[in-house]
């Protein structure tokens, strides 16, 4: 049966019309699901019994199961959700001055194979369905409700490549942005991709003003191809062309993410190449301290990170050096899921 959280309001309206129901019921149902956070159709008290029975026949309303919750000293919380097929998905909640931000996963595992990333150590098992993405936020809202708080920001930067699960991503974005849905402002949402060029081009026509971030990490093809497989399919010049196209269509400033990896991409020369590459592009650069993972990469020294940062500042680049959160709870993508799976292997 189809999960009710899979549907955008428009899709639900169409479905209800097919069921001989009034389309406005979709708005009522959305309010119950996303505002009042009900767990069953029976709680939807302004809908008549016969319709409720019909809804129960058409849709299931199952949620995710919380397998594990970890709370960091800095307030970051990490959740491991179990899906109905036994797979696991990770979601992180970060507390910022400007609000509460959730980092959503889009796939079980990832096929992009970036060498420094824990998410890709396990190949993609499958795409997440829309409801499995929406509910990562809604399950956390459930917990936050008790503290009179709500998720205000979403970053699609968890496990998986969002543009490799494109159609579900768009429905997810429509639902969380909907004024009758989770009502998360489009400028409070950021989607991050490692650079699937045809999808960046397609995404330029998406109707919502959602932010786009590109995991660049390297400013020359030789290095990028060595550590990020995607660069063999779409090189830096093709990537930059697609970004310029995206900007020409949307007028939205892009964010480049750049993880600082010790002795790999943190030299003066690397900074110079980066400055040259992004010259003239309306962008932010987000420098990210490498999160320790279970592979051979380590983070740059404080000194190197600061020098890199200053060099960009001096060249008038809009840049931030991201503060790391949740270090004590394995908040880096993929780590918790990997531990759970290793645990499962050991137990067998
Ligand atoms: N596949 C998408 C979204 C998931 S990764 C993408 O590539 O953008 C989210 C971000 O975390 C990416 O910028 C990714 O490169 C970065 N990341 C991966 N491994 C990391 C690590 N060990 N430390 C810090 N950031 C990491």
Short mmCIF file of C-alpha atoms and ligand atoms in Angstrom, two decimals:
data_model
loop_
_atom_site.label_atom_id
_atom_site.label_comp_id
_atom_site.label_asym_id
_atom_site.label_seq_id
_atom_site.Cartn_x
_atom_site.Cartn_y
_atom_site.Cartn_z
CA UNK A 1 0.00 0.00 0.00
CA UNK A 2 1.12 3.54 -0.70
CA UNK A 3 2.27 5.58 2.27
CA UNK A 4 0.32 8.83 2.73
CA UNK A 5 3.57 10.76 3.35
CA UNK A 6 4.61 9.97 -0.25
CA UNK A 7 2.09 12.44 -1.66
CA UNK A 8 2.44 16.11 -2.46
CA UNK A 9 -0.77 18.01 -1.78
CA UNK A 10 -1.51 18.19 -5.50
CA UNK A 11 -1.01 14.44 -5.93
CA UNK A 12 -3.22 13.77 -2.94
CA UNK A 13 -5.95 16.01 -4.36
CA UNK A 14 -5.86 14.03 -7.61
CA UNK A 15 -6.00 10.76 -5.73
CA UNK A 16 -8.95 11.95 -3.62
CA UNK A 17 -10.85 13.03 -6.71
CA UNK A 18 -10.41 9.50 -8.08
CA UNK A 19 -11.87 8.26 -4.80
CA UNK A 20 -14.92 10.54 -5.35
CA UNK A 21 -13.81 12.82 -2.58
CA UNK A 22 -13.53 16.61 -2.54
CA UNK A 23 -10.03 17.87 -3.33
CA UNK A 24 -10.00 20.19 -0.27
CA UNK A 25 -9.73 17.07 1.88
CA UNK A 26 -6.08 16.97 0.85
CA UNK A 27 -5.47 20.23 2.73
CA UNK A 28 -7.29 18.89 5.78
CA UNK A 29 -5.23 15.71 5.69
CA UNK A 30 -2.01 17.70 5.29
CA UNK A 31 -2.88 19.77 8.36
CA UNK A 32 -3.45 16.62 10.41
CA UNK A 33 -0.25 15.01 9.21
CA UNK A 34 2.12 17.96 9.28
CA UNK A 35 0.64 20.39 11.83
CA UNK A 36 -1.08 18.22 14.33
CA UNK A 37 1.32 15.37 13.76
CA UNK A 38 -1.29 12.63 14.18
CA UNK A 39 -0.27 8.99 13.92
CA UNK A 40 -3.53 7.49 12.66
CA UNK A 41 -6.41 8.31 10.33
CA UNK A 42 -8.86 7.89 13.24
CA UNK A 43 -7.49 11.05 14.83
CA UNK A 44 -8.60 13.15 11.83
CA UNK A 45 -11.81 14.20 13.54
CA UNK A 46 -13.14 16.62 10.90
CA UNK A 47 -13.29 13.83 8.32
CA UNK A 48 -16.31 11.57 8.27
CA UNK A 49 -16.09 7.92 9.22
CA UNK A 50 -16.75 6.50 5.73
CA UNK A 51 -13.97 8.62 4.27
CA UNK A 52 -11.60 7.57 7.05
CA UNK A 53 -12.36 3.92 6.25
CA UNK A 54 -11.64 4.58 2.60
CA UNK A 55 -8.38 6.32 3.43
CA UNK A 56 -7.34 3.34 5.52
CA UNK A 57 -7.95 1.10 2.52
CA UNK A 58 -5.96 3.30 0.14
CA UNK A 59 -3.00 4.43 2.25
CA UNK A 60 -0.82 3.35 5.07
CA UNK A 61 0.40 5.87 7.58
CA UNK A 62 3.35 3.93 8.98
CA UNK A 63 6.30 5.86 10.32
CA UNK A 64 9.96 5.07 10.87
CA UNK A 65 11.32 3.32 13.95
CA UNK A 66 13.92 5.02 16.13
CA UNK A 67 16.72 2.49 16.48
CA UNK A 68 19.16 4.80 18.23
CA UNK A 69 19.42 8.39 19.45
CA UNK A 70 22.72 10.02 20.37
CA UNK A 71 22.99 13.47 21.89
CA UNK A 72 26.22 15.42 21.66
CA UNK A 73 27.58 17.83 24.26
CA UNK A 74 26.99 20.67 21.78
CA UNK A 75 23.30 19.75 21.39
CA UNK A 76 23.65 17.95 18.04
CA UNK A 77 21.47 14.87 17.97
CA UNK A 78 21.89 11.94 15.70
CA UNK A 79 19.16 9.46 14.87
CA UNK A 80 19.39 6.03 13.35
CA UNK A 81 16.01 5.10 11.91
CA UNK A 82 15.04 1.58 10.96
CA UNK A 83 12.97 1.23 7.79
CA UNK A 84 10.29 -1.38 7.33
CA UNK A 85 12.60 -3.56 5.19
CA UNK A 86 15.25 -3.61 7.94
CA UNK A 87 17.56 -1.05 6.33
CA UNK A 88 18.86 1.87 8.36
CA UNK A 89 18.96 5.55 7.65
CA UNK A 90 20.81 8.34 9.48
CA UNK A 91 19.54 11.81 10.26
CA UNK A 92 21.25 14.59 12.18
CA UNK A 93 19.69 17.52 14.03
CA UNK A 94 21.91 20.56 14.51
CA UNK A 95 21.15 23.51 16.77
CA UNK A 96 22.20 26.88 15.37
CA UNK A 97 21.57 30.42 16.54
CA UNK A 98 19.26 30.87 13.57
CA UNK A 99 17.22 27.70 14.18
CA UNK A 100 17.09 23.94 14.15
CA UNK A 101 18.46 22.26 11.08
CA UNK A 102 18.00 18.65 9.99
CA UNK A 103 20.44 16.85 7.70
CA UNK A 104 18.38 14.40 5.64
CA UNK A 105 19.58 11.20 3.91
CA UNK A 106 18.27 10.35 0.44
CA UNK A 107 19.51 6.80 -0.19
CA UNK A 108 20.45 3.65 1.68
CA UNK A 109 24.20 3.71 1.02
CA UNK A 110 25.69 5.68 -1.89
CA UNK A 111 27.23 4.81 -5.25
CA UNK A 112 29.17 8.02 -5.81
CA UNK A 113 32.30 6.54 -4.23
CA UNK A 114 34.02 9.70 -2.95
CA UNK A 115 37.18 8.37 -1.33
CA UNK A 116 36.99 10.51 1.84
CA UNK A 117 33.33 9.80 2.62
CA UNK A 118 32.03 7.11 4.95
CA UNK A 119 28.62 7.02 3.26
CA UNK A 120 29.99 5.32 0.18
CA UNK A 121 31.75 2.51 2.00
CA UNK A 122 28.53 0.63 1.48
CA UNK A 123 27.12 0.64 -2.01
CA UNK A 124 23.67 1.97 -2.61
CA UNK A 125 21.05 -0.59 -1.58
CA UNK A 126 18.16 1.47 -2.80
CA UNK A 127 16.69 4.95 -3.08
CA UNK A 128 14.69 6.24 -0.17
CA UNK A 129 11.03 6.74 -0.90
CA UNK A 130 9.52 10.19 -0.45
CA UNK A 131 7.87 9.25 2.86
CA UNK A 132 11.17 7.95 4.21
CA UNK A 133 12.72 11.38 3.64
CA UNK A 134 9.74 13.41 4.86
CA UNK A 135 9.45 11.32 8.01
CA UNK A 136 13.09 11.87 8.96
CA UNK A 137 12.02 15.45 9.64
CA UNK A 138 8.62 14.68 11.02
CA UNK A 139 9.91 12.08 13.50
CA UNK A 140 12.28 14.73 14.85
CA UNK A 141 9.48 17.31 14.98
CA UNK A 142 7.60 14.81 17.12
CA UNK A 143 10.44 14.80 19.62
CA UNK A 144 10.92 18.58 19.44
CA UNK A 145 7.19 19.24 19.93
CA UNK A 146 7.57 18.20 23.54
CA UNK A 147 10.06 21.04 23.92
CA UNK A 148 7.84 23.47 21.97
CA UNK A 149 10.34 23.56 19.11
CA UNK A 150 10.19 22.78 15.41
CA UNK A 151 12.62 22.05 12.61
CA UNK A 152 13.22 25.32 10.72
CA UNK A 153 15.97 24.42 8.25
CA UNK A 154 16.77 21.38 6.12
CA UNK A 155 20.02 20.39 4.44
CA UNK A 156 19.92 17.45 2.05
CA UNK A 157 23.47 16.40 2.88
CA UNK A 158 23.03 13.08 4.63
CA UNK A 159 23.80 9.69 3.13
CA UNK A 160 23.21 9.35 -0.60
CA UNK A 161 23.28 11.52 -3.68
CA UNK A 162 20.01 13.50 -3.91
CA UNK A 163 20.31 13.97 -7.67
CA UNK A 164 20.56 10.18 -8.05
CA UNK A 165 17.06 10.01 -6.51
CA UNK A 166 15.77 13.00 -8.41
CA UNK A 167 12.00 12.53 -8.72
CA UNK A 168 11.59 11.57 -5.09
CA UNK A 169 13.76 14.52 -4.10
CA UNK A 170 11.47 16.97 -5.89
CA UNK A 171 8.31 15.57 -4.27
CA UNK A 172 10.05 15.67 -0.89
CA UNK A 173 10.99 19.33 -1.40
CA UNK A 174 7.45 20.22 -2.46
CA UNK A 175 5.98 18.59 0.64
CA UNK A 176 8.35 20.14 3.16
CA UNK A 177 8.02 23.57 1.56
CA UNK A 178 4.20 23.46 1.27
CA UNK A 179 2.48 26.07 3.46
CA UNK A 180 0.10 23.34 4.58
CA UNK A 181 2.94 20.83 4.86
CA UNK A 182 6.05 21.31 6.95
CA UNK A 183 6.24 24.94 5.78
CA UNK A 184 10.01 25.10 5.66
CA UNK A 185 10.91 28.20 3.65
CA UNK A 186 12.66 27.41 0.38
CA UNK A 187 15.59 29.64 1.37
CA UNK A 188 15.93 27.53 4.50
CA UNK A 189 16.46 24.41 2.40
CA UNK A 190 19.76 23.40 0.77
CA UNK A 191 20.34 20.47 -1.56
CA UNK A 192 23.92 19.27 -1.99
CA UNK A 193 25.23 17.32 -4.98
CA UNK A 194 28.63 15.93 -5.88
CA UNK A 195 28.02 17.24 -9.42
CA UNK A 196 25.64 15.21 -11.60
CA UNK A 197 25.70 17.73 -14.42
CA UNK A 198 22.53 16.77 -16.39
CA UNK A 199 20.54 16.98 -13.17
CA UNK A 200 21.96 20.40 -12.29
CA UNK A 201 20.72 21.56 -15.68
CA UNK A 202 17.31 19.97 -15.16
CA UNK A 203 17.12 21.39 -11.63
CA UNK A 204 17.53 24.89 -13.03
CA UNK A 205 13.86 24.69 -14.03
CA UNK A 206 12.58 23.55 -10.63
CA UNK A 207 9.89 25.94 -9.42
CA UNK A 208 11.05 26.31 -5.79
CA UNK A 209 13.78 28.71 -4.72
CA UNK A 210 15.78 26.05 -2.87
CA UNK A 211 19.53 26.62 -2.36
CA UNK A 212 22.02 24.48 -4.22
CA UNK A 213 25.40 23.41 -2.87
CA UNK A 214 28.11 21.69 -4.88
CA UNK A 215 30.61 19.35 -3.26
CA UNK A 216 33.60 20.65 -5.16
CA UNK A 217 36.49 19.78 -2.82
CA UNK A 218 39.13 19.99 -5.58
CA UNK A 219 39.84 22.71 -8.09
CA UNK A 220 41.79 20.62 -10.58
CA UNK A 221 40.65 17.64 -12.60
CA UNK A 222 43.58 15.40 -11.80
CA UNK A 223 42.91 15.47 -8.07
CA UNK A 224 39.14 15.59 -8.32
CA UNK A 225 39.06 12.55 -10.59
CA UNK A 226 41.37 10.70 -8.24
CA UNK A 227 39.18 11.18 -5.16
CA UNK A 228 35.70 11.73 -6.62
CA UNK A 229 34.54 9.20 -9.23
CA UNK A 230 31.88 11.56 -10.53
CA UNK A 231 34.59 13.77 -12.01
CA UNK A 232 35.40 11.05 -14.53
CA UNK A 233 31.86 11.35 -15.85
CA UNK A 234 31.57 15.16 -15.65
CA UNK A 235 34.77 17.13 -15.31
CA UNK A 236 35.24 20.49 -13.63
CA UNK A 237 34.74 22.51 -16.78
CA UNK A 238 31.42 20.76 -17.53
CA UNK A 239 30.42 21.22 -13.89
CA UNK A 240 31.19 24.94 -14.00
CA UNK A 241 29.26 25.35 -17.25
CA UNK A 242 26.21 23.72 -15.66
CA UNK A 243 26.53 26.00 -12.63
CA UNK A 244 26.70 29.07 -14.83
CA UNK A 245 23.62 27.84 -16.68
CA UNK A 246 21.84 27.25 -13.34
CA UNK A 247 22.71 30.79 -12.29
CA UNK A 248 21.51 32.27 -15.56
CA UNK A 249 18.13 30.57 -15.10
CA UNK A 250 17.62 31.09 -11.36
CA UNK A 251 19.79 34.02 -10.32
CA UNK A 252 20.50 32.11 -7.13
CA UNK A 253 23.90 32.19 -5.50
CA UNK A 254 25.54 28.79 -5.31
CA UNK A 255 27.53 27.32 -2.42
CA UNK A 256 30.73 25.38 -2.98
CA UNK A 257 31.71 22.92 -0.29
CA UNK A 258 35.38 22.26 0.15
CA UNK A 259 36.58 19.72 2.74
CA UNK A 260 40.11 20.45 3.89
CA UNK A 261 42.08 17.21 3.62
CA UNK A 262 45.55 17.20 5.08
CA UNK A 263 48.30 17.38 2.43
CA UNK A 264 45.80 16.59 -0.31
CA UNK A 265 43.90 19.78 -1.14
CA UNK A 266 44.97 22.31 1.51
CA UNK A 267 48.08 23.96 -0.01
CA UNK A 268 48.64 27.50 -1.30
CA UNK A 269 48.53 26.12 -4.81
CA UNK A 270 45.14 24.48 -4.15
CA UNK A 271 43.76 27.75 -2.77
CA UNK A 272 45.08 29.64 -5.81
CA UNK A 273 43.44 27.18 -8.19
CA UNK A 274 40.17 27.44 -6.32
CA UNK A 275 40.20 31.25 -6.40
CA UNK A 276 40.87 31.20 -10.13
CA UNK A 277 38.17 28.62 -10.82
CA UNK A 278 35.36 30.49 -9.08
CA UNK A 279 36.36 33.98 -10.12
CA UNK A 280 33.34 35.89 -11.40
CA UNK A 281 30.82 33.35 -10.07
CA UNK A 282 28.31 34.60 -7.52
CA UNK A 283 29.02 32.07 -4.78
CA UNK A 284 29.87 31.22 -1.20
CA UNK A 285 32.62 28.83 -0.28
CA UNK A 286 32.06 26.64 2.73
CA UNK A 287 35.34 25.25 4.03
CA UNK A 288 34.68 22.08 6.00
CA UNK A 289 37.08 20.51 8.48
CA UNK A 290 37.37 16.84 7.52
CA UNK A 291 35.41 14.63 9.88
CA UNK A 292 37.43 11.65 10.99
CA UNK A 293 36.20 8.56 9.22
CA UNK A 294 37.33 4.99 8.98
CA UNK A 295 39.64 5.56 6.01
CA UNK A 296 43.11 7.02 5.56
CA UNK A 297 42.21 10.71 5.23
CA UNK A 298 42.84 13.19 8.03
CA UNK A 299 41.91 16.79 8.54
CA UNK A 300 44.21 19.71 7.82
CA UNK A 301 45.99 21.37 10.72
CA UNK A 302 44.35 24.44 12.29
CA UNK A 303 47.14 26.52 10.84
CA UNK A 304 46.64 25.24 7.29
CA UNK A 305 42.87 25.70 7.52
CA UNK A 306 43.27 29.28 8.73
CA UNK A 307 45.81 30.11 6.04
CA UNK A 308 43.55 28.68 3.35
CA UNK A 309 40.63 30.65 4.74
CA UNK A 310 42.59 33.92 4.88
CA UNK A 311 43.85 33.48 1.37
CA UNK A 312 40.28 33.25 0.11
CA UNK A 313 39.19 36.24 2.20
CA UNK A 314 42.09 38.30 0.86
CA UNK A 315 40.92 37.50 -2.64
CA UNK A 316 37.40 38.73 -1.86
CA UNK A 317 35.81 35.29 -1.86
CA UNK A 318 32.69 34.92 0.34
CA UNK A 319 33.93 32.17 2.58
CA UNK A 320 33.15 30.54 5.92
CA UNK A 321 35.15 27.98 7.82
CA UNK A 322 32.46 25.67 9.12
CA UNK A 323 32.43 24.87 12.79
CA UNK A 324 32.22 21.18 13.31
CA UNK A 325 29.31 19.80 15.31
CA UNK A 326 28.67 16.49 16.98
CA UNK A 327 32.22 15.20 16.77
CA UNK A 328 31.67 13.06 19.87
CA UNK A 329 28.68 11.24 18.37
CA UNK A 330 29.97 10.23 14.93
CA UNK A 331 27.92 12.92 13.24
CA UNK A 332 29.88 12.63 9.98
CA UNK A 333 27.74 11.10 7.29
CA UNK A 334 27.53 7.37 7.31
CA UNK A 335 29.40 6.65 10.49
CA UNK A 336 26.52 5.61 12.69
CA UNK A 337 24.97 3.42 10.04
CA UNK A 338 28.31 1.74 9.41
CA UNK A 339 28.77 1.05 13.13
CA UNK A 340 25.30 -0.40 13.35
CA UNK A 341 26.03 -2.67 10.39
CA UNK A 342 29.41 -3.71 11.77
CA UNK A 343 27.64 -4.45 15.06
CA UNK A 344 25.14 -6.54 13.17
CA UNK A 345 27.94 -8.44 11.43
CA UNK A 346 29.75 -9.09 14.72
CA UNK A 347 26.60 -10.39 16.37
CA UNK A 348 25.98 -12.93 13.57
N1 LIG B 1 26.04 13.32 -2.20
C1 LIG B 1 25.83 14.67 -1.84
C2 LIG B 1 25.24 14.88 -0.46
C3 LIG B 1 25.80 14.04 0.66
S1 LIG B 1 27.42 14.37 1.23
C4 LIG B 1 27.11 15.47 -2.03
O1 LIG B 1 28.11 14.89 -2.37
O2 LIG B 1 27.07 16.68 -1.88
C5 LIG B 1 27.30 15.88 2.10
C6 LIG B 1 28.61 16.61 2.23
O3 LIG B 1 29.47 15.98 3.19
C7 LIG B 1 29.38 16.64 0.94
O4 LIG B 1 29.93 17.91 0.69
C8 LIG B 1 30.45 15.62 1.21
O5 LIG B 1 31.51 15.76 0.33
C9 LIG B 1 30.77 15.91 2.65
N2 LIG B 1 31.57 14.89 3.31
C10 LIG B 1 31.76 13.59 2.95
N3 LIG B 1 32.64 12.98 3.76
C11 LIG B 1 33.02 13.90 4.67
C12 LIG B 1 33.92 13.88 5.76
N4 LIG B 1 34.57 12.78 6.09
N5 LIG B 1 34.11 15.02 6.45
C13 LIG B 1 33.43 16.16 6.13
N6 LIG B 1 32.55 16.22 5.13
C14 LIG B 1 32.34 15.11 4.39
#
